[in-house]
mmCIF file of C-alpha atoms and ligand atoms in Angstrom:
data_model
loop_
_atom_site.group_PDB
_atom_site.id
_atom_site.type_symbol
_atom_site.label_atom_id
_atom_site.label_comp_id
_atom_site.label_asym_id
_atom_site.label_seq_id
_atom_site.Cartn_x
_atom_site.Cartn_y
_atom_site.Cartn_z
ATOM 1 C CA MET J 1 0.000 0.000 0.000
ATOM 2 C CA GLY J 2 1.349 3.389 -0.986
ATOM 3 C CA VAL J 3 1.192 6.637 0.905
ATOM 4 C CA GLY J 4 -1.931 8.783 0.943
ATOM 5 C CA VAL J 5 -5.669 8.439 0.553
ATOM 6 C CA LEU J 6 -5.683 7.989 -3.236
ATOM 7 C CA SER J 7 -3.262 5.096 -3.225
ATOM 8 C CA ARG J 8 -4.638 3.412 -0.079
ATOM 9 C CA TYR J 9 -8.301 3.545 -0.997
ATOM 10 C CA GLY J 10 -8.221 4.211 -4.764
ATOM 11 C CA PRO J 11 -10.630 1.403 -5.755
ATOM 12 C CA LEU J 12 -13.239 2.790 -3.336
ATOM 13 C CA LEU J 13 -12.936 6.355 -4.641
ATOM 14 C CA PRO J 14 -14.289 7.960 -7.839
ATOM 15 C CA ILE J 15 -10.888 8.199 -9.484
ATOM 16 C CA THR J 16 -9.756 7.012 -12.915
ATOM 17 C CA GLY J 17 -6.485 6.222 -14.636
ATOM 18 C CA ASP J 18 -6.351 9.904 -15.570
ATOM 19 C CA THR J 19 -6.629 11.177 -12.004
ATOM 20 C CA PRO J 20 -3.180 12.343 -10.849
ATOM 21 C CA ARG J 21 -2.066 10.408 -7.758
ATOM 22 C CA VAL J 22 -1.078 13.423 -5.686
ATOM 23 C CA THR J 23 -0.458 13.217 -1.951
ATOM 24 C CA LEU J 24 0.973 15.156 0.954
ATOM 25 C CA GLY J 25 0.805 12.021 3.104
ATOM 26 C CA GLU J 26 -2.780 12.486 4.293
ATOM 27 C CA GLY J 27 -4.798 9.770 6.048
ATOM 28 C CA ASP J 28 -3.602 6.714 7.984
ATOM 29 C CA THR J 29 -3.967 8.725 11.199
ATOM 30 C CA PRO J 30 -3.585 7.134 14.651
ATOM 31 C CA LEU J 31 -6.560 5.582 16.403
ATOM 32 C CA ILE J 32 -5.492 5.481 20.023
ATOM 33 C CA ALA J 33 -7.199 3.971 23.051
ATOM 34 C CA SER J 34 -8.002 6.536 25.724
ATOM 35 C CA ARG J 35 -6.268 6.077 29.063
ATOM 36 C CA HIS J 36 -8.968 7.578 31.289
ATOM 37 C CA LEU J 37 -11.938 8.645 29.209
ATOM 38 C CA ALA J 38 -13.454 5.164 28.889
ATOM 39 C CA ASP J 39 -13.675 4.837 32.699
ATOM 40 C CA GLU J 40 -14.911 8.402 32.992
ATOM 41 C CA VAL J 41 -17.904 7.752 30.720
ATOM 42 C CA GLY J 42 -18.416 4.062 31.530
ATOM 43 C CA CYS J 43 -17.577 2.678 28.079
ATOM 44 C CA GLN J 44 -15.683 -0.545 27.518
ATOM 45 C CA GLU J 45 -13.280 1.366 25.276
ATOM 46 C CA VAL J 46 -13.030 4.888 23.909
ATOM 47 C CA TYR J 47 -10.746 5.509 20.970
ATOM 48 C CA LEU J 48 -9.543 8.854 19.725
ATOM 49 C CA LYS J 49 -9.080 9.270 15.962
ATOM 50 C CA LEU J 50 -6.298 11.816 15.741
ATOM 51 C CA GLU J 51 -7.082 13.740 12.579
ATOM 52 C CA GLY J 52 -4.798 16.554 13.683
ATOM 53 C CA CYS J 53 -1.980 14.273 12.496
ATOM 54 C CA ASN J 54 -2.863 14.998 8.858
ATOM 55 C CA PRO J 55 -0.364 17.123 6.868
ATOM 56 C CA THR J 56 -2.110 20.459 7.492
ATOM 57 C CA GLY J 57 -3.324 19.466 10.961
ATOM 58 C CA SER J 58 -6.954 18.610 10.251
ATOM 59 C CA PHE J 59 -9.212 16.015 8.606
ATOM 60 C CA LYS J 60 -9.790 18.317 5.628
ATOM 61 C CA ASP J 61 -6.735 16.908 3.819
ATOM 62 C CA ARG J 62 -8.469 13.574 3.155
ATOM 63 C CA GLY J 63 -11.152 15.225 1.065
ATOM 64 C CA MET J 64 -8.993 17.987 -0.335
ATOM 65 C CA VAL J 65 -6.590 15.560 -1.992
ATOM 66 C CA VAL J 66 -9.469 13.965 -3.916
ATOM 67 C CA ALA J 67 -11.081 17.313 -4.810
ATOM 68 C CA VAL J 68 -7.775 18.747 -6.018
ATOM 69 C CA ALA J 69 -6.806 15.629 -7.985
ATOM 70 C CA LYS J 70 -10.207 15.669 -9.714
ATOM 71 C CA ALA J 71 -9.847 19.416 -10.406
ATOM 72 C CA MET J 72 -6.502 18.703 -12.083
ATOM 73 C CA GLU J 73 -8.006 15.854 -14.054
ATOM 74 C CA ALA J 74 -10.644 18.327 -15.297
ATOM 75 C CA GLU J 75 -7.815 20.739 -16.180
ATOM 76 C CA SER J 76 -8.986 23.374 -13.738
ATOM 77 C CA THR J 77 -6.288 25.861 -12.749
ATOM 78 C CA THR J 78 -7.994 27.651 -9.869
ATOM 79 C CA ILE J 79 -9.683 26.421 -6.706
ATOM 80 C CA ILE J 80 -11.814 28.417 -4.274
ATOM 81 C CA CYS J 81 -13.386 27.882 -0.859
ATOM 82 C CA ALA J 82 -15.036 29.619 2.048
ATOM 83 C CA SER J 83 -13.650 28.552 5.388
ATOM 84 C CA THR J 84 -13.585 28.889 9.136
ATOM 85 C CA GLY J 85 -9.875 28.173 8.657
ATOM 86 C CA ASN J 86 -9.057 24.511 8.194
ATOM 87 C CA THR J 87 -10.489 24.073 4.712
ATOM 88 C CA SER J 88 -8.570 27.159 3.593
ATOM 89 C CA ALA J 89 -5.312 25.826 5.083
ATOM 90 C CA SER J 90 -5.809 22.498 3.347
ATOM 91 C CA ALA J 91 -6.872 23.992 -0.003
ATOM 92 C CA ALA J 92 -3.878 26.323 0.086
ATOM 93 C CA ALA J 93 -1.461 23.435 0.774
ATOM 94 C CA TYR J 94 -2.781 21.121 -1.932
ATOM 95 C CA GLY J 95 -3.133 24.070 -4.319
ATOM 96 C CA ALA J 96 0.531 24.895 -3.772
ATOM 97 C CA HIS J 97 1.567 21.242 -4.141
ATOM 98 C CA CYS J 98 -0.310 20.976 -7.441
ATOM 99 C CA ASP J 99 0.543 24.403 -8.932
ATOM 100 C CA LEU J 100 -3.023 25.660 -8.723
ATOM 101 C CA THR J 101 -4.145 29.160 -7.856
ATOM 102 C CA THR J 102 -5.988 29.052 -4.525
ATOM 103 C CA ILE J 103 -8.523 31.667 -3.440
ATOM 104 C CA VAL J 104 -9.929 31.520 0.091
ATOM 105 C CA LEU J 105 -12.701 33.603 1.654
ATOM 106 C CA VAL J 106 -12.604 33.696 5.428
ATOM 107 C CA PRO J 107 -14.813 35.520 7.941
ATOM 108 C CA LYS J 108 -12.908 38.645 8.961
ATOM 109 C CA GLY J 109 -11.217 38.400 12.355
ATOM 110 C CA ALA J 110 -12.938 35.087 13.071
ATOM 111 C CA ILE J 111 -10.412 32.404 12.172
ATOM 112 C CA ALA J 112 -7.658 30.994 14.351
ATOM 113 C CA THR J 113 -4.184 32.502 14.000
ATOM 114 C CA GLY J 114 -2.466 29.262 13.016
ATOM 115 C CA LYS J 115 -4.926 28.601 10.206
ATOM 116 C CA LEU J 116 -4.458 32.070 8.760
ATOM 117 C CA ALA J 117 -0.689 31.616 9.024
ATOM 118 C CA GLN J 118 -0.985 28.410 7.007
ATOM 119 C CA ALA J 119 -2.981 30.016 4.176
ATOM 120 C CA ILE J 120 -0.451 32.870 4.054
ATOM 121 C CA ALA J 121 2.534 30.510 4.082
ATOM 122 C CA TYR J 122 1.166 28.344 1.271
ATOM 123 C CA GLY J 123 0.611 31.473 -0.838
ATOM 124 C CA ALA J 124 -3.160 31.520 -1.216
ATOM 125 C CA GLN J 125 -5.021 34.663 -2.191
ATOM 126 C CA ILE J 126 -6.882 35.440 1.028
ATOM 127 C CA LEU J 127 -10.026 37.554 1.134
ATOM 128 C CA SER J 128 -11.151 38.557 4.600
ATOM 129 C CA VAL J 129 -14.910 38.895 4.203
ATOM 130 C CA ASN J 130 -16.878 41.363 6.236
ATOM 131 C CA GLY J 131 -19.429 38.724 7.176
ATOM 132 C CA ASN J 132 -19.651 35.248 8.655
ATOM 133 C CA PHE J 133 -18.821 31.826 7.194
ATOM 134 C CA ASP J 134 -22.330 31.267 5.850
ATOM 135 C CA ARG J 135 -22.140 34.494 3.808
ATOM 136 C CA ALA J 136 -18.649 33.607 2.542
ATOM 137 C CA LEU J 137 -19.976 30.219 1.404
ATOM 138 C CA GLU J 138 -22.812 31.903 -0.524
ATOM 139 C CA LEU J 139 -20.256 34.107 -2.260
ATOM 140 C CA VAL J 140 -17.946 31.271 -3.346
ATOM 141 C CA ARG J 141 -20.921 29.263 -4.603
ATOM 142 C CA GLU J 142 -21.906 32.197 -6.815
ATOM 143 C CA LEU J 143 -18.342 32.726 -8.008
ATOM 144 C CA SER J 144 -17.789 29.078 -8.912
ATOM 145 C CA ASP J 145 -21.097 29.066 -10.831
ATOM 146 C CA LYS J 146 -20.104 32.162 -12.746
ATOM 147 C CA TYR J 147 -16.423 31.476 -13.495
ATOM 148 C CA PRO J 148 -14.313 28.429 -14.378
ATOM 149 C CA ILE J 149 -13.136 28.016 -10.809
ATOM 150 C CA THR J 150 -13.440 24.749 -8.881
ATOM 151 C CA LEU J 151 -15.276 24.934 -5.564
ATOM 152 C CA VAL J 152 -13.493 22.796 -2.962
ATOM 153 C CA ASN J 153 -15.900 23.186 -0.054
ATOM 154 C CA SER J 154 -17.640 19.980 0.988
ATOM 155 C CA LEU J 155 -20.443 20.795 -1.473
ATOM 156 C CA ASN J 156 -17.911 19.326 -3.879
ATOM 157 C CA PRO J 157 -18.798 15.610 -3.697
ATOM 158 C CA HIS J 158 -15.149 14.598 -4.063
ATOM 159 C CA ARG J 159 -14.456 16.120 -0.652
ATOM 160 C CA ILE J 160 -16.976 13.823 1.025
ATOM 161 C CA GLN J 161 -15.615 10.857 -0.909
ATOM 162 C CA GLY J 162 -12.126 11.471 0.440
ATOM 163 C CA GLN J 163 -13.287 12.108 3.989
ATOM 164 C CA LYS J 164 -15.188 8.812 4.126
ATOM 165 C CA THR J 165 -11.795 7.034 4.214
ATOM 166 C CA ALA J 166 -11.509 7.898 7.924
ATOM 167 C CA ALA J 167 -14.428 5.535 8.584
ATOM 168 C CA PHE J 168 -12.677 2.845 6.524
ATOM 169 C CA GLU J 169 -9.544 3.260 8.634
ATOM 170 C CA ILE J 170 -11.485 2.916 11.884
ATOM 171 C CA VAL J 171 -13.048 -0.364 10.754
ATOM 172 C CA ASP J 172 -9.730 -1.551 9.330
ATOM 173 C CA SER J 173 -8.057 -1.077 12.699
ATOM 174 C CA LEU J 174 -10.845 -2.209 15.046
ATOM 175 C CA GLY J 175 -12.009 -5.086 12.841
ATOM 176 C CA ASP J 176 -15.548 -3.701 12.955
ATOM 177 C CA ALA J 177 -17.399 -0.414 13.367
ATOM 178 C CA PRO J 178 -17.633 0.950 16.932
ATOM 179 C CA ASP J 179 -21.007 1.172 18.686
ATOM 180 C CA TYR J 180 -20.833 4.981 18.757
ATOM 181 C CA LEU J 181 -19.070 7.534 16.591
ATOM 182 C CA ALA J 182 -18.889 10.953 18.246
ATOM 183 C CA ILE J 183 -18.049 13.859 15.956
ATOM 184 C CA PRO J 184 -18.218 17.665 15.907
ATOM 185 C CA VAL J 185 -20.682 19.136 13.410
ATOM 186 C CA GLY J 186 -20.228 22.455 11.627
ATOM 187 C CA ASN J 187 -21.050 22.528 7.939
ATOM 188 C CA ALA J 188 -22.037 18.859 8.413
ATOM 189 C CA GLY J 189 -19.866 17.437 5.634
ATOM 190 C CA ASN J 190 -17.758 15.238 7.878
ATOM 191 C CA ILE J 191 -20.585 13.443 9.677
ATOM 192 C CA SER J 192 -22.096 12.766 6.234
ATOM 193 C CA ALA J 193 -18.760 11.448 4.976
ATOM 194 C CA TYR J 194 -18.238 9.093 7.935
ATOM 195 C CA TRP J 195 -21.755 7.757 7.514
ATOM 196 C CA MET J 196 -21.080 7.116 3.828
ATOM 197 C CA GLY J 197 -17.871 5.268 4.713
ATOM 198 C CA PHE J 198 -19.433 3.098 7.428
ATOM 199 C CA ARG J 199 -22.397 2.314 5.168
ATOM 200 C CA GLU J 200 -20.189 1.326 2.242
ATOM 201 C CA TYR J 201 -17.985 -0.946 4.359
ATOM 202 C CA HIS J 202 -21.079 -2.560 5.881
ATOM 203 C CA GLU J 203 -22.643 -3.128 2.463
ATOM 204 C CA ALA J 204 -19.378 -4.623 1.202
ATOM 205 C CA GLY J 205 -19.349 -7.042 4.149
ATOM 206 C CA LEU J 206 -16.224 -5.448 5.614
ATOM 207 C CA ALA J 207 -18.022 -4.439 8.828
ATOM 208 C CA LYS J 208 -20.654 -6.420 10.733
ATOM 209 C CA LYS J 209 -22.399 -3.349 12.086
ATOM 210 C CA ARG J 210 -22.740 0.388 11.632
ATOM 211 C CA PRO J 211 -22.201 2.859 14.456
ATOM 212 C CA MET J 212 -24.760 5.169 15.970
ATOM 213 C CA MET J 213 -23.735 8.583 14.659
ATOM 214 C CA MET J 214 -23.539 11.106 17.495
ATOM 215 C CA GLY J 215 -22.976 14.621 16.121
ATOM 216 C CA PHE J 216 -22.290 17.619 18.349
ATOM 217 C CA GLN J 217 -22.804 21.273 17.517
ATOM 218 C CA ALA J 218 -21.874 24.191 19.744
ATOM 219 C CA GLU J 219 -24.895 25.568 21.614
ATOM 220 C CA GLY J 220 -24.635 29.021 20.049
ATOM 221 C CA ALA J 221 -24.274 27.525 16.567
ATOM 222 C CA ALA J 222 -26.702 24.614 16.620
ATOM 223 C CA PRO J 223 -29.084 25.049 13.682
ATOM 224 C CA ILE J 224 -29.629 21.307 13.192
ATOM 225 C CA VAL J 225 -30.508 20.802 16.860
ATOM 226 C CA ARG J 226 -32.843 23.809 16.815
ATOM 227 C CA GLY J 227 -34.326 22.924 13.437
ATOM 228 C CA ALA J 228 -33.726 26.385 11.969
ATOM 229 C CA PRO J 229 -30.763 28.373 10.632
ATOM 230 C CA VAL J 230 -28.947 30.554 13.160
ATOM 231 C CA GLU J 231 -28.356 34.005 11.717
ATOM 232 C CA ASN J 232 -25.507 35.058 14.001
ATOM 233 C CA PRO J 233 -23.852 31.870 15.233
ATOM 234 C CA GLU J 234 -21.612 32.347 18.261
ATOM 235 C CA THR J 235 -19.199 29.936 19.946
ATOM 236 C CA ILE J 236 -15.627 29.921 21.128
ATOM 237 C CA ALA J 237 -15.106 26.957 18.757
ATOM 238 C CA SER J 238 -14.571 29.085 15.650
ATOM 239 C CA ALA J 239 -14.191 26.070 13.322
ATOM 240 C CA ILE J 240 -17.846 25.128 13.858
ATOM 241 C CA ARG J 241 -19.274 28.654 14.080
ATOM 242 C CA ILE J 242 -21.765 27.931 11.303
ATOM 243 C CA GLY J 243 -25.448 28.866 11.173
ATOM 244 C CA ASN J 244 -26.681 27.191 7.993
ATOM 245 C CA PRO J 245 -24.812 23.953 7.246
ATOM 246 C CA ALA J 246 -24.500 22.928 3.597
ATOM 247 C CA SER J 247 -24.942 19.200 4.339
ATOM 248 C CA TRP J 248 -27.832 19.646 6.782
ATOM 249 C CA SER J 249 -30.114 17.029 5.223
ATOM 250 C CA GLN J 250 -27.319 14.447 4.854
ATOM 251 C CA ALA J 251 -26.468 14.920 8.535
ATOM 252 C CA LEU J 252 -30.089 14.261 9.480
ATOM 253 C CA THR J 253 -30.031 11.130 7.343
ATOM 254 C CA ALA J 254 -26.908 9.944 9.167
ATOM 255 C CA GLN J 255 -28.596 10.603 12.509
ATOM 256 C CA ASP J 256 -31.893 8.912 11.610
ATOM 257 C CA ALA J 257 -30.581 5.944 9.639
ATOM 258 C CA SER J 258 -28.020 5.083 12.333
ATOM 259 C CA GLY J 259 -30.327 5.564 15.320
ATOM 260 C CA GLY J 260 -27.975 8.313 16.495
ATOM 261 C CA LEU J 261 -28.409 11.863 17.698
ATOM 262 C CA ILE J 262 -27.278 15.373 16.834
ATOM 263 C CA ASP J 263 -27.095 17.391 20.026
ATOM 264 C CA ALA J 264 -25.544 20.611 21.318
ATOM 265 C CA VAL J 265 -22.750 21.169 23.847
ATOM 266 C CA SER J 266 -21.977 24.459 25.586
ATOM 267 C CA ASP J 267 -18.743 26.399 25.203
ATOM 268 C CA ASP J 268 -17.928 25.584 28.829
ATOM 269 C CA GLU J 269 -18.395 21.868 28.120
ATOM 270 C CA ILE J 270 -16.224 22.157 25.008
ATOM 271 C CA LEU J 271 -13.424 23.921 26.895
ATOM 272 C CA ALA J 272 -13.625 21.428 29.765
ATOM 273 C CA ALA J 273 -13.340 18.536 27.297
ATOM 274 C CA GLN J 274 -10.437 20.210 25.486
ATOM 275 C CA ARG J 275 -8.656 20.604 28.802
ATOM 276 C CA TYR J 276 -9.449 17.023 29.843
ATOM 277 C CA LEU J 277 -8.017 15.687 26.591
ATOM 278 C CA ALA J 278 -4.831 17.676 27.004
ATOM 279 C CA ARG J 279 -4.311 17.100 30.723
ATOM 280 C CA ARG J 280 -5.503 13.503 31.085
ATOM 281 C CA GLU J 281 -4.929 12.013 27.653
ATOM 282 C CA GLY J 282 -2.013 14.064 26.305
ATOM 283 C CA VAL J 283 -3.977 15.114 23.244
ATOM 284 C CA PHE J 284 -4.080 18.845 22.487
ATOM 285 C CA CYS J 285 -6.883 19.531 20.029
ATOM 286 C CA GLU J 286 -8.817 22.481 18.721
ATOM 287 C CA ALA J 287 -11.807 23.629 20.726
ATOM 288 C CA ALA J 288 -14.147 22.492 17.924
ATOM 289 C CA SER J 289 -12.610 19.015 17.973
ATOM 290 C CA ALA J 290 -13.285 18.668 21.689
ATOM 291 C CA ALA J 291 -17.024 18.887 20.961
ATOM 292 C CA SER J 292 -16.942 15.145 20.219
ATOM 293 C CA VAL J 293 -15.610 14.340 23.684
ATOM 294 C CA ALA J 294 -17.840 16.974 25.325
ATOM 295 C CA GLY J 295 -20.729 15.188 23.642
ATOM 296 C CA LEU J 296 -19.695 11.749 24.888
ATOM 297 C CA LEU J 297 -19.329 13.129 28.425
ATOM 298 C CA LYS J 298 -22.815 14.632 28.098
ATOM 299 C CA MET J 299 -24.237 11.299 26.895
ATOM 300 C CA SER J 300 -22.728 9.636 29.941
ATOM 301 C CA ARG J 301 -24.160 12.272 32.302
ATOM 302 C CA GLU J 302 -27.570 11.927 30.709
ATOM 303 C CA GLY J 303 -27.601 8.186 31.274
ATOM 304 C CA HIS J 304 -27.058 6.738 27.787
ATOM 305 C CA SER J 305 -26.244 3.054 28.137
ATOM 306 C CA LEU J 306 -22.527 3.058 27.460
ATOM 307 C CA ALA J 307 -21.572 -0.019 29.500
ATOM 308 C CA GLY J 308 -19.803 -2.617 27.387
ATOM 309 C CA LYS J 309 -19.845 -0.274 24.401
ATOM 310 C CA THR J 310 -17.057 0.971 22.170
ATOM 311 C CA ALA J 311 -16.949 4.613 21.125
ATOM 312 C CA VAL J 312 -14.705 6.514 18.754
ATOM 313 C CA CYS J 313 -14.348 10.274 19.186
ATOM 314 C CA VAL J 314 -13.117 12.086 16.101
ATOM 315 C CA ILE J 315 -10.463 14.616 17.088
ATOM 316 C CA THR J 316 -10.725 16.738 13.974
ATOM 317 C CA GLY J 317 -7.786 19.168 14.318
ATOM 318 C CA THR J 318 -4.696 20.041 16.329
ATOM 319 C CA GLY J 319 -4.741 22.595 19.138
ATOM 320 C CA LEU J 320 -1.611 24.241 17.754
ATOM 321 C CA LYS J 321 -3.831 26.005 15.246
ATOM 322 C CA GLU J 322 -5.434 28.264 17.827
ATOM 323 C CA PRO J 323 -2.731 29.190 20.362
ATOM 324 C CA GLU J 324 -4.861 32.177 21.395
ATOM 325 C CA LEU J 325 -7.181 29.789 23.262
ATOM 326 C CA ALA J 326 -4.548 27.980 25.340
ATOM 327 C CA PRO J 327 -3.416 30.716 27.772
ATOM 328 C CA SER J 328 -6.951 31.634 28.795
ATOM 329 C CA GLN J 329 -7.397 28.099 30.080
ATOM 330 C CA THR J 330 -4.204 27.867 31.999
ATOM 331 C CA ASP J 331 -4.418 28.250 35.726
ATOM 332 C CA ILE J 332 -0.683 27.665 36.106
ATOM 333 C CA PRO J 333 1.172 30.603 34.546
ATOM 334 C CA THR J 334 4.748 30.212 33.401
ATOM 335 C CA GLN J 335 7.332 31.094 36.028
ATOM 336 C CA ASP J 336 10.315 33.299 35.228
ATOM 337 C CA VAL J 337 13.606 32.177 36.689
ATOM 338 C CA GLU J 338 17.300 33.145 36.592
ATOM 339 C CA ALA J 339 19.460 30.749 34.585
ATOM 340 C CA GLU J 340 21.127 29.389 37.749
ATOM 341 C CA LEU J 341 20.747 25.956 39.337
ATOM 342 C CA ASP J 342 19.979 27.268 42.819
ATOM 343 C CA ALA J 343 17.322 29.627 41.434
ATOM 344 C CA VAL J 344 15.625 26.779 39.562
ATOM 345 C CA GLU J 345 15.816 24.551 42.669
ATOM 346 C CA ARG J 346 14.222 27.312 44.755
ATOM 347 C CA VAL J 347 11.341 27.828 42.326
ATOM 348 C CA LEU J 348 10.702 24.078 42.138
ATOM 349 C CA ALA J 349 10.888 23.842 45.948
ATOM 350 C CA LEU J 350 13.362 20.992 45.526
ATOM 351 C CA ALA J 351 14.908 21.622 48.928
ATOM 352 C CA ASP J 352 12.075 19.491 50.356
ATOM 353 C CA VAL J 353 12.856 16.596 48.023
ATOM 354 C CA SER J 354 15.585 14.014 48.665
ATOM 355 C CA ALA J 355 18.791 14.949 46.829
ATOM 356 C CA THR J 356 19.699 11.276 46.269
ATOM 357 C CA PRO J 357 20.023 10.579 42.555
ATOM 358 C CA LYS J 358 17.067 8.687 41.140
ATOM 359 C CA GLN J 359 17.550 4.956 40.518
ATOM 360 C CA ARG J 360 17.254 4.327 36.818
HETATM 361 N N1 F0G H 1 -13.676 20.298 13.393
HETATM 362 C C1 F0G H 1 -12.832 21.146 12.777
HETATM 363 C C2 F0G H 1 -11.471 21.307 13.350
HETATM 364 C C3 F0G H 1 -13.243 21.842 11.626
HETATM 365 O O1 F0G H 1 -12.404 22.671 11.022
HETATM 366 C C4 F0G H 1 -14.551 21.656 11.127
HETATM 367 C C5 F0G H 1 -15.022 22.377 9.958
HETATM 368 C C6 F0G H 1 -15.382 20.748 11.812
HETATM 369 C C7 F0G H 1 -14.910 20.093 12.925
HETATM 370 C C8 F0G H 1 -16.758 20.468 11.361
HETATM 371 O O2 F0G H 1 -16.775 19.678 10.197
HETATM 372 O O3 F0G H 1 -17.977 21.273 8.727
HETATM 373 O O4 F0G H 1 -17.664 18.901 8.081
HETATM 374 O O5 F0G H 1 -19.215 19.510 9.928
HETATM 375 N N2 F0G H 1 -14.345 23.290 9.376
HETATM 376 C C9 F0G H 1 -14.748 23.925 8.116
HETATM 377 C C10 F0G H 1 -13.641 24.822 7.604
HETATM 378 C C11 F0G H 1 -16.082 24.533 8.116
HETATM 379 O O6 F0G H 1 -13.914 25.789 6.871
HETATM 380 O O7 F0G H 1 -12.479 24.566 7.907
HETATM 381 P P1 F0G H 1 -17.974 19.840 9.167
#
């Protein structure tokens, strides 16, 4: 098996002999067993799918590689997207890798610093739109209708096709689907993609069951939970600050057909889960990504029957993307110290500790 989504899962993707086999090494991300979370929620096992380990630090790369390869096959030279940050980082990277012009529209002042830095570094043309993500998405839809520019938001079906490979990987490593799949929901492309992947593997006889799809929106940006678009979505989790998801109906299908649930979690619950993941599991993720774990914790509190069950939480992106969030959560500030041994010993209060060298 080669490197990347196209070579690993080519026969299960809509690619042809003419589709260029590009890759930045996306996919094949770790699925790790939690150390504490399973006990905390009363599951037999909780796994974390670490999508922050993708080349641009989020799950978007799985779909972007397919969308960009298909754009090249169609001889497109320009790609465009609206983004809360991760899609733009991914589009810009694959655009650069494939010599395409990349245009990204982002909500002004509302995307994480690291994501903006990525789009700048990869050389995308960045338009900071005086409006929210939903408005930016309307604009890129109009532009891609009007001009020969390829839209690489998840409205592009190739994006969903690529993203479904994460579900394949989960089944490939567990030997079957989990009982529950917990996932953050923003524009609702990813939950739709996972459902497609689990369904396809089940139909092909590669999985005995399909998971219950548990999607989690942020309370202030929970149109699917409320059943109506949210005009001014608000949440600290900027990646999922979306009021009118493009794949709304597909997300509802995933919920209904799997016997799952799309629910909302508060910003406080999201931040508590983000902190738990970092402090107890050693996994530093974006706030939006922690919505999956916040959701599982909520399910446990609300008495869902988790005993004996296996859950996978999708950790969609790395926390390094939004350093601005980390300090506000820290109750232990950094300590300044002179560059002298006795000064360091004093600060660490090592006088109280035995000075005998540790046995190795
Ligand atoms: N987690 C992260 C880190 C995201 O960046 C996104 C979406 C989601 C979860 C939600 O996934 O939209 O498929 O339901 N980010 C998009 C972007 C909107 O522009 O980067 P979804």
